[in-house]
Amino acid sequence: MLPTLPHFADSIVGPANLIFHRRFLEPTKMAIIDGLRGVDVTIRVDGQTATEHADPDAAAAGDAGVCKTSSQYIECKDKAKFTVHLKVTKDYAWGHRNHSLNIGIFIDGEYAKGELCREGDTLFQPWERDVSHRTIRLRGNQPGQQDRYVAQAFEFSSIKKVDDAPDERVAREASKAKNLGMIEVKFLRCIESGGADVAPQISREQSTEFATKALKGRGTSHMTSYSPPTPTTAPHYIKCNNLRADNGPIAIFRFFYRSKGNSRFLPLLPMMPTGAKPYTEGLIAEAIIPRAPRARSITLVGLSEEQIRALATEALERRSVVSGPEYPAREYEADIYVQKPGPGVKQEFKQEPRGIKRECGQGETVDLTGEKDPPLRPYKVAKTVAGKEVVDLLDDD
């Protein structure tokens, strides 16, 4: 069972430009949890709503036992401030024992701030809170000096990796690294039991440096840092007892923040629509993909490189004649079928009339040198409009 979270009866609304919004209607802008109406959590970075990408490794938003969960990826930017925006409407099912909602916000695995929402807060208008900072307590430097309360805004900071870190540091930071790059909002049902004399957490030193080995295998690129402290008043806490029957949160919203160039974030970016043809400087990409080289005919074995080049040049010249603008089409085609005689049989040639096609065997070659037996495979003879005949040595048919 999770410990009772401290809460503010009232919260300081952060600047309008520090909002990080999250709703549940559009898949690309907000997450949806089936069966949990009237509860919205959104996140904005520098005043812009963060586009959400569903976590491919998590189950679809919905039930995970008793607790309903949603996991989304969002893009973060270095040094950008962000705000967690909470919203509860009268559509939420308030019926159970006149409870309140105990809302805890955790960033990088550490408690940042809490809020409390009552049913009466949603009767006439939605209850909303902008959580853009944490409140901490600074101890007095001198004996007898009172502690001071300060607020620190949330902002993203890139992680600085340290290669040569001792094993003790790697082990210590590996545990903390598991929760880096995650904003988690937990909703618990609770019963209020009056005021509580609870002080905010004490300020702790924070560093954006982590051992490289501690981050091994993780796509984490950023963590949350906090702005310089600004003096604020002491918060007012209310003591709450979470409902034991729930055995923990009724809903958890997780936001994994990554930089756009991060390897873990790139696969989540929108892909090109199915059927769309990619273009490269106006050219269809398919047109510039090189074809696999054709296998060299066995009849070329034994020829010198110069002879092979001469044959190739001649063949290309003939192909350009056949397909050039001067000869737009072939009027007639004839296949010359050469039958190879058996041992002791006189060789005979048979030529079919023009316009009649004959099938030939598979895997046969044409001897371009004329030094061997007549070819087994016919080659195309094209007659042009001018009455000339040309032979296409590279015909693929």
Short mmCIF file of C-alpha atoms in Angstrom, two decimals:
data_model
loop_
_atom_site.label_atom_id
_atom_site.label_comp_id
_atom_site.label_asym_id
_atom_site.label_seq_id
_atom_site.Cartn_x
_atom_site.Cartn_y
_atom_site.Cartn_z
CA MET A 1 0.00 0.00 0.00
CA LEU A 2 1.35 3.39 -0.94
CA PRO A 3 1.98 5.88 1.86
CA THR A 4 -0.35 8.82 2.22
CA LEU A 5 0.76 11.66 0.01
CA PRO A 6 0.95 15.21 1.34
CA HIS A 7 -1.33 17.69 -0.37
CA PHE A 8 -1.99 21.36 -0.76
CA ALA A 9 -5.46 22.68 -0.13
CA ASP A 10 -4.58 25.52 -2.45
CA SER A 11 -1.89 25.64 -5.11
CA ILE A 12 -0.06 28.46 -6.77
CA VAL A 13 -0.97 28.50 -10.46
CA GLY A 14 2.16 28.72 -12.56
CA PRO A 15 2.72 31.24 -15.37
CA ALA A 16 0.61 30.69 -18.46
CA ASN A 17 3.68 30.02 -20.54
CA LEU A 18 4.68 27.01 -18.42
CA ILE A 19 1.78 24.68 -19.13
CA PHE A 20 2.16 21.03 -20.17
CA HIS A 21 -1.37 19.81 -21.10
CA ARG A 22 -2.80 16.31 -21.39
CA ARG A 23 -6.36 15.16 -22.30
CA PHE A 24 -7.99 11.92 -23.38
CA LEU A 25 -9.80 12.45 -26.69
CA GLU A 26 -7.38 12.46 -29.62
CA PRO A 27 -4.75 9.69 -29.70
CA THR A 28 -2.03 12.04 -30.97
CA LYS A 29 -2.72 14.81 -28.48
CA MET A 30 -4.10 13.12 -25.39
CA ALA A 31 -4.44 9.72 -23.81
CA ILE A 32 -7.72 7.97 -23.14
CA ILE A 33 -8.40 5.62 -20.27
CA ASP A 34 -11.57 3.61 -20.76
CA GLY A 35 -13.84 3.58 -17.75
CA LEU A 36 -12.33 6.69 -16.13
CA ARG A 37 -14.44 9.66 -17.12
CA GLY A 38 -13.92 13.24 -16.09
CA VAL A 39 -10.19 13.03 -15.34
CA ASP A 40 -7.68 14.77 -17.59
CA VAL A 41 -3.92 15.15 -17.27
CA THR A 42 -2.06 17.09 -19.93
CA ILE A 43 1.47 18.42 -20.32
CA ARG A 44 2.74 21.48 -22.14
CA VAL A 45 6.28 22.54 -22.90
CA ASP A 46 6.91 26.28 -23.15
CA GLY A 47 3.20 26.84 -23.60
CA GLN A 48 2.73 24.29 -26.40
CA THR A 49 0.72 21.11 -26.02
CA ALA A 50 3.00 18.12 -26.32
CA THR A 51 1.99 15.57 -28.94
CA GLU A 52 1.65 12.17 -27.35
CA HIS A 53 2.83 8.90 -28.86
CA ALA A 54 1.53 5.65 -27.43
CA ASP A 55 4.13 3.52 -25.69
CA PRO A 56 4.58 0.46 -27.97
CA ASP A 57 5.86 -1.63 -25.05
CA ALA A 58 2.88 -0.97 -22.80
CA ALA A 59 -0.58 -2.48 -22.86
CA ALA A 60 -3.38 -0.38 -24.32
CA ALA A 61 -4.65 2.31 -21.98
CA GLY A 62 -7.16 0.73 -19.66
CA ASP A 63 -7.31 -1.76 -16.85
CA ALA A 64 -4.14 -3.13 -15.32
CA GLY A 65 -5.80 -5.04 -12.51
CA VAL A 66 -7.72 -2.54 -10.37
CA CYS A 67 -5.55 0.41 -11.44
CA LYS A 68 -6.17 2.02 -14.82
CA THR A 69 -3.03 3.11 -16.63
CA SER A 70 -1.89 5.16 -19.61
CA SER A 71 1.67 5.38 -20.96
CA GLN A 72 2.69 7.96 -23.56
CA TYR A 73 5.91 9.35 -25.04
CA ILE A 74 6.37 13.08 -25.52
CA GLU A 75 9.14 15.22 -26.95
CA CYS A 76 11.26 17.33 -24.63
CA LYS A 77 13.60 20.21 -25.37
CA ASP A 78 16.69 21.16 -23.45
CA LYS A 79 16.14 23.97 -20.92
CA ALA A 80 12.41 24.11 -21.70
CA LYS A 81 10.06 24.62 -18.75
CA PHE A 82 6.99 22.45 -18.43
CA THR A 83 3.79 22.28 -16.42
CA VAL A 84 1.54 19.39 -15.43
CA HIS A 85 -2.09 20.40 -15.89
CA LEU A 86 -4.75 18.55 -13.89
CA LYS A 87 -8.46 18.63 -14.61
CA VAL A 88 -11.42 16.89 -12.97
CA THR A 89 -15.04 17.42 -14.02
CA LYS A 90 -18.43 16.44 -12.62
CA ASP A 91 -18.41 13.46 -15.00
CA TYR A 92 -16.09 11.69 -12.60
CA ALA A 93 -17.90 9.07 -10.46
CA TRP A 94 -17.88 10.62 -6.98
CA GLY A 95 -20.37 8.21 -5.40
CA HIS A 96 -18.13 6.13 -3.16
CA ARG A 97 -18.22 7.29 0.50
CA ASN A 98 -17.99 10.96 -0.40
CA HIS A 99 -14.30 10.63 -1.08
CA SER A 100 -11.76 13.13 -2.39
CA LEU A 101 -9.06 12.63 -4.99
CA ASN A 102 -5.52 12.55 -3.66
CA ILE A 103 -3.27 13.40 -6.64
CA GLY A 104 0.47 12.85 -6.42
CA ILE A 105 2.95 14.01 -9.06
CA PHE A 106 6.27 12.18 -9.30
CA ILE A 107 9.11 13.29 -11.59
CA ASP A 108 12.08 11.04 -12.29
CA GLY A 109 10.86 8.76 -9.53
CA GLU A 110 10.77 11.45 -6.84
CA TYR A 111 7.74 13.10 -5.27
CA ALA A 112 7.34 16.65 -6.61
CA LYS A 113 3.96 17.94 -5.47
CA GLY A 114 0.44 16.91 -4.49
CA GLU A 115 -3.07 18.25 -4.99
CA LEU A 116 -6.47 17.49 -3.47
CA CYS A 117 -9.75 17.62 -5.41
CA ARG A 118 -13.19 17.46 -3.74
CA GLU A 119 -16.57 16.75 -5.29
CA GLY A 120 -17.79 20.24 -4.43
CA ASP A 121 -14.98 21.71 -6.53
CA THR A 122 -16.51 20.26 -9.71
CA LEU A 123 -20.24 21.04 -9.29
CA PHE A 124 -20.40 24.27 -11.26
CA GLN A 125 -17.19 24.20 -13.26
CA PRO A 126 -14.25 21.87 -13.83
CA TRP A 127 -11.57 21.79 -11.16
CA GLU A 128 -8.17 22.63 -12.67
CA ARG A 129 -4.65 23.06 -11.37
CA ASP A 130 -1.41 23.99 -13.11
CA VAL A 131 1.54 22.35 -11.39
CA SER A 132 4.66 24.08 -12.64
CA HIS A 133 6.93 23.93 -9.60
CA ARG A 134 7.81 22.15 -6.42
CA THR A 135 7.97 23.65 -2.93
CA ILE A 136 10.97 22.78 -0.77
CA ARG A 137 12.31 23.81 2.59
CA LEU A 138 15.72 25.40 3.07
CA ARG A 139 17.28 24.96 6.49
CA GLY A 140 18.54 28.01 8.32
CA ASN A 141 22.28 28.52 8.21
CA GLN A 142 22.49 29.69 11.81
CA PRO A 143 21.28 28.00 15.02
CA GLY A 144 17.73 29.07 15.81
CA GLN A 145 17.18 30.48 12.32
CA GLN A 146 13.84 29.48 10.83
CA ASP A 147 13.60 27.39 7.72
CA ARG A 148 12.63 29.12 4.49
CA TYR A 149 10.21 27.91 1.83
CA VAL A 150 11.04 28.31 -1.83
CA ALA A 151 9.47 27.33 -5.15
CA GLN A 152 11.43 25.87 -8.08
CA ALA A 153 10.02 25.54 -11.60
CA PHE A 154 10.33 22.29 -13.58
CA GLU A 155 12.55 22.26 -16.65
CA PHE A 156 14.14 19.65 -18.90
CA SER A 157 17.92 19.25 -18.87
CA SER A 158 20.10 17.00 -20.99
CA ILE A 159 21.99 14.31 -19.12
CA LYS A 160 25.77 14.60 -19.06
CA LYS A 161 27.40 11.19 -19.22
CA VAL A 162 30.57 10.38 -17.30
CA ASP A 163 32.61 7.54 -18.77
CA ASP A 164 35.16 6.81 -16.05
CA ALA A 165 32.95 6.41 -12.99
CA PRO A 166 33.81 4.10 -10.07
CA ASP A 167 31.75 0.96 -9.59
CA GLU A 168 30.18 2.33 -6.41
CA ARG A 169 28.79 5.30 -8.29
CA VAL A 170 27.53 3.13 -11.15
CA ALA A 171 25.65 0.89 -8.73
CA ARG A 172 24.15 3.87 -6.90
CA GLU A 173 23.04 5.70 -10.04
CA ALA A 174 21.78 2.62 -11.88
CA SER A 175 18.84 2.35 -9.49
CA LYS A 176 17.92 6.01 -9.92
CA ALA A 177 18.33 5.83 -13.71
CA LYS A 178 15.37 3.44 -13.95
CA ASN A 179 12.95 6.33 -13.40
CA LEU A 180 14.77 9.10 -15.26
CA GLY A 181 12.81 10.72 -18.07
CA MET A 182 9.38 9.93 -16.60
CA ILE A 183 6.55 12.09 -15.29
CA GLU A 184 4.04 10.06 -13.30
CA VAL A 185 0.66 11.25 -11.99
CA LYS A 186 -1.18 9.01 -9.52
CA PHE A 187 -4.85 9.34 -8.55
CA LEU A 188 -5.90 7.83 -5.21
CA ARG A 189 -9.28 7.94 -3.53
CA CYS A 190 -9.06 9.16 0.05
CA ILE A 191 -11.01 10.34 3.08
CA GLU A 192 -9.92 13.61 4.64
CA SER A 193 -9.22 13.64 8.35
CA GLY A 194 -8.33 17.26 9.05
CA GLY A 195 -5.25 19.40 8.97
CA ALA A 196 -1.75 18.02 9.26
CA ASP A 197 1.44 19.64 10.47
CA VAL A 198 3.66 18.39 7.65
CA ALA A 199 6.61 20.30 6.24
CA PRO A 200 7.79 20.11 2.62
CA GLN A 201 10.79 18.04 1.71
CA ILE A 202 14.22 19.42 2.42
CA SER A 203 16.29 20.64 -0.49
CA ARG A 204 18.75 18.07 -1.77
CA GLU A 205 21.70 18.49 -4.06
CA GLN A 206 20.97 17.58 -7.63
CA SER A 207 23.28 16.80 -10.52
CA THR A 208 22.58 16.17 -14.20
CA GLU A 209 25.69 14.00 -14.49
CA PHE A 210 25.28 10.23 -14.61
CA ALA A 211 27.68 7.37 -15.14
CA THR A 212 27.50 6.08 -18.70
CA LYS A 213 27.32 2.48 -17.49
CA ALA A 214 24.35 3.35 -15.27
CA LEU A 215 22.41 4.47 -18.36
CA LYS A 216 23.43 1.53 -20.52
CA GLY A 217 20.53 0.03 -22.46
CA ARG A 218 18.21 2.96 -21.77
CA GLY A 219 16.96 5.57 -24.21
CA THR A 220 16.99 8.31 -21.59
CA SER A 221 18.36 11.58 -22.92
CA HIS A 222 17.01 14.14 -20.44
CA MET A 223 16.04 14.53 -16.81
CA THR A 224 14.20 17.22 -14.87
CA SER A 225 16.14 19.96 -13.16
CA TYR A 226 14.80 22.85 -11.12
CA SER A 227 15.12 26.60 -11.52
CA PRO A 228 16.83 28.80 -8.92
CA PRO A 229 14.68 29.03 -5.77
CA THR A 230 12.06 31.76 -5.42
CA PRO A 231 10.73 32.63 -1.93
CA THR A 232 7.17 31.47 -1.27
CA THR A 233 4.80 30.96 1.65
CA ALA A 234 4.53 27.76 3.63
CA PRO A 235 2.00 25.40 2.03
CA HIS A 236 -1.06 24.13 3.87
CA TYR A 237 -1.37 20.37 4.10
CA ILE A 238 -4.41 18.19 4.74
CA LYS A 239 -4.20 14.73 6.25
CA CYS A 240 -5.78 12.02 4.09
CA ASN A 241 -6.39 8.31 4.49
CA ASN A 242 -6.39 6.44 1.21
CA LEU A 243 -9.16 3.87 0.74
CA ARG A 244 -7.80 0.46 1.63
CA ALA A 245 -10.22 -1.29 -0.70
CA ASP A 246 -8.46 0.28 -3.68
CA ASN A 247 -5.09 -1.12 -2.62
CA GLY A 248 -3.30 1.79 -4.26
CA PRO A 249 -4.00 4.27 -7.08
CA ILE A 250 -7.14 3.99 -9.20
CA ALA A 251 -5.30 5.53 -12.16
CA ILE A 252 -1.72 6.25 -13.19
CA PHE A 253 -0.67 8.48 -16.09
CA ARG A 254 2.92 8.09 -17.26
CA PHE A 255 4.72 10.41 -19.64
CA PHE A 256 8.14 9.34 -20.91
CA TYR A 257 9.95 12.39 -22.23
CA ARG A 258 12.70 12.02 -24.82
CA SER A 259 14.51 14.32 -27.23
CA LYS A 260 13.38 14.15 -30.86
CA GLY A 261 16.72 12.78 -32.07
CA ASN A 262 16.73 10.06 -29.45
CA SER A 263 16.77 6.49 -30.80
CA ARG A 264 13.91 5.54 -28.47
CA PHE A 265 11.74 8.40 -29.70
CA LEU A 266 12.32 8.21 -33.47
CA PRO A 267 10.30 5.01 -34.06
CA LEU A 268 7.30 6.75 -32.52
CA LEU A 269 7.24 9.66 -34.95
CA PRO A 270 4.44 9.67 -37.56
CA MET A 271 5.29 7.54 -40.57
CA MET A 272 4.54 8.33 -44.22
CA PRO A 273 0.96 7.32 -45.14
CA THR A 274 0.56 3.95 -46.78
CA GLY A 275 0.74 4.23 -50.58
CA ALA A 276 2.57 7.55 -50.55
CA LYS A 277 5.55 7.70 -52.91
CA PRO A 278 8.71 9.29 -51.51
CA TYR A 279 10.40 11.95 -53.61
CA THR A 280 14.01 13.08 -53.63
CA GLU A 281 14.42 16.50 -55.21
CA GLY A 282 11.46 15.88 -57.48
CA LEU A 283 12.52 12.37 -58.49
CA ILE A 284 10.78 9.22 -57.37
CA ALA A 285 13.18 7.47 -55.05
CA GLU A 286 12.49 4.13 -56.69
CA ALA A 287 13.89 5.45 -59.96
CA ILE A 288 17.33 6.07 -58.53
CA ILE A 289 17.76 2.72 -56.82
CA PRO A 290 20.51 0.88 -58.75
CA ARG A 291 19.56 -2.44 -60.27
CA ALA A 292 21.49 -5.56 -59.42
CA PRO A 293 24.16 -6.33 -62.04
CA ARG A 294 23.19 -8.91 -64.64
CA ALA A 295 25.02 -12.20 -64.58
CA ARG A 296 27.74 -12.43 -67.19
CA SER A 297 26.93 -14.87 -70.00
CA ILE A 298 29.04 -18.00 -70.09
CA THR A 299 29.84 -17.24 -73.74
CA LEU A 300 32.00 -14.31 -72.61
CA VAL A 301 34.37 -16.58 -70.74
CA GLY A 302 37.77 -16.54 -72.44
CA LEU A 303 37.32 -13.12 -74.04
CA SER A 304 39.68 -10.32 -73.20
CA GLU A 305 38.49 -7.26 -71.32
CA GLU A 306 38.86 -5.20 -74.49
CA GLN A 307 36.65 -7.61 -76.47
CA ILE A 308 33.99 -7.58 -73.76
CA ARG A 309 33.97 -3.78 -73.71
CA ALA A 310 33.63 -3.66 -77.50
CA LEU A 311 30.66 -6.05 -77.44
CA ALA A 312 28.99 -4.08 -74.65
CA THR A 313 29.48 -0.79 -76.48
CA GLU A 314 27.99 -2.21 -79.67
CA ALA A 315 25.01 -3.62 -77.80
CA LEU A 316 24.31 -0.30 -76.10
CA GLU A 317 24.51 1.54 -79.42
CA ARG A 318 22.01 -0.86 -80.96
CA ARG A 319 19.65 -0.54 -78.00
CA SER A 320 19.71 3.24 -78.29
CA VAL A 321 18.79 2.92 -81.98
CA VAL A 322 15.83 0.67 -81.23
CA SER A 323 14.45 2.82 -78.41
CA GLY A 324 15.45 6.24 -79.68
CA PRO A 325 12.97 8.90 -80.77
CA GLU A 326 13.80 8.27 -84.43
CA TYR A 327 12.39 4.76 -84.15
CA PRO A 328 9.43 4.98 -81.75
CA ALA A 329 8.04 1.49 -82.32
CA ARG A 330 8.79 -1.92 -83.77
CA GLU A 331 6.51 -2.93 -86.63
CA TYR A 332 7.49 -6.58 -86.93
CA GLU A 333 9.32 -9.09 -84.82
CA ALA A 334 10.75 -12.47 -85.73
CA ASP A 335 12.35 -15.09 -83.53
CA ILE A 336 15.16 -17.11 -85.05
CA TYR A 337 15.07 -20.53 -83.47
CA VAL A 338 18.28 -22.48 -83.71
CA GLN A 339 18.10 -26.18 -82.98
CA LYS A 340 21.34 -27.76 -81.84
CA PRO A 341 21.88 -31.11 -83.66
CA GLY A 342 22.73 -34.29 -81.83
CA PRO A 343 25.92 -36.28 -82.37
CA GLY A 344 26.34 -37.35 -86.01
CA VAL A 345 23.30 -35.38 -87.17
CA LYS A 346 23.63 -32.74 -89.84
CA GLN A 347 22.96 -29.26 -88.54
CA GLU A 348 19.87 -27.59 -89.98
CA PHE A 349 18.44 -24.12 -89.55
CA LYS A 350 14.79 -23.29 -89.58
CA GLN A 351 13.45 -19.76 -89.73
CA GLU A 352 9.80 -19.02 -89.12
CA PRO A 353 8.02 -16.37 -91.17
CA ARG A 354 8.02 -12.87 -89.74
CA GLY A 355 5.37 -12.16 -87.18
CA ILE A 356 5.37 -15.75 -85.81
CA LYS A 357 6.93 -16.31 -82.38
CA ARG A 358 8.35 -19.56 -81.05
CA GLU A 359 9.23 -20.46 -77.51
CA CYS A 360 12.77 -21.45 -76.63
CA GLY A 361 14.38 -23.36 -73.79
CA GLN A 362 15.39 -21.91 -70.45
CA GLY A 363 18.95 -21.12 -69.39
CA GLU A 364 20.29 -21.03 -72.96
CA THR A 365 22.88 -18.53 -74.18
CA VAL A 366 23.87 -16.87 -77.44
CA ASP A 367 27.46 -17.07 -78.64
CA LEU A 368 28.30 -13.54 -79.76
CA THR A 369 31.74 -14.52 -81.07
CA GLY A 370 30.56 -17.02 -83.69
CA GLU A 371 33.24 -19.49 -82.62
CA LYS A 372 30.85 -22.05 -81.19
CA ASP A 373 27.71 -23.83 -82.23
CA PRO A 374 24.73 -21.71 -83.29
CA PRO A 375 22.81 -20.18 -80.38
CA LEU A 376 20.12 -22.10 -78.59
CA ARG A 377 18.15 -19.06 -77.51
CA PRO A 378 16.62 -16.79 -80.17
CA TYR A 379 17.27 -13.10 -80.11
CA LYS A 380 14.95 -10.34 -81.28
CA VAL A 381 15.26 -8.79 -84.73
CA ALA A 382 13.47 -5.47 -85.07
CA LYS A 383 12.44 -3.87 -88.31
CA THR A 384 12.21 -0.10 -88.18
CA VAL A 385 9.96 2.27 -90.09
CA ALA A 386 12.85 3.03 -92.42
CA GLY A 387 13.04 -0.63 -93.40
CA LYS A 388 16.25 -1.35 -91.55
CA GLU A 389 16.74 -4.35 -89.29
CA VAL A 390 18.57 -4.21 -86.00
CA VAL A 391 19.32 -6.93 -83.47
CA ASP A 392 18.59 -6.33 -79.79
CA LEU A 393 21.30 -8.25 -77.92
CA LEU A 394 20.09 -7.14 -74.50
CA ASP A 395 16.45 -8.07 -74.84
CA ASP A 396 15.17 -9.42 -71.51
CA ASP A 397 12.14 -11.32 -72.85
#
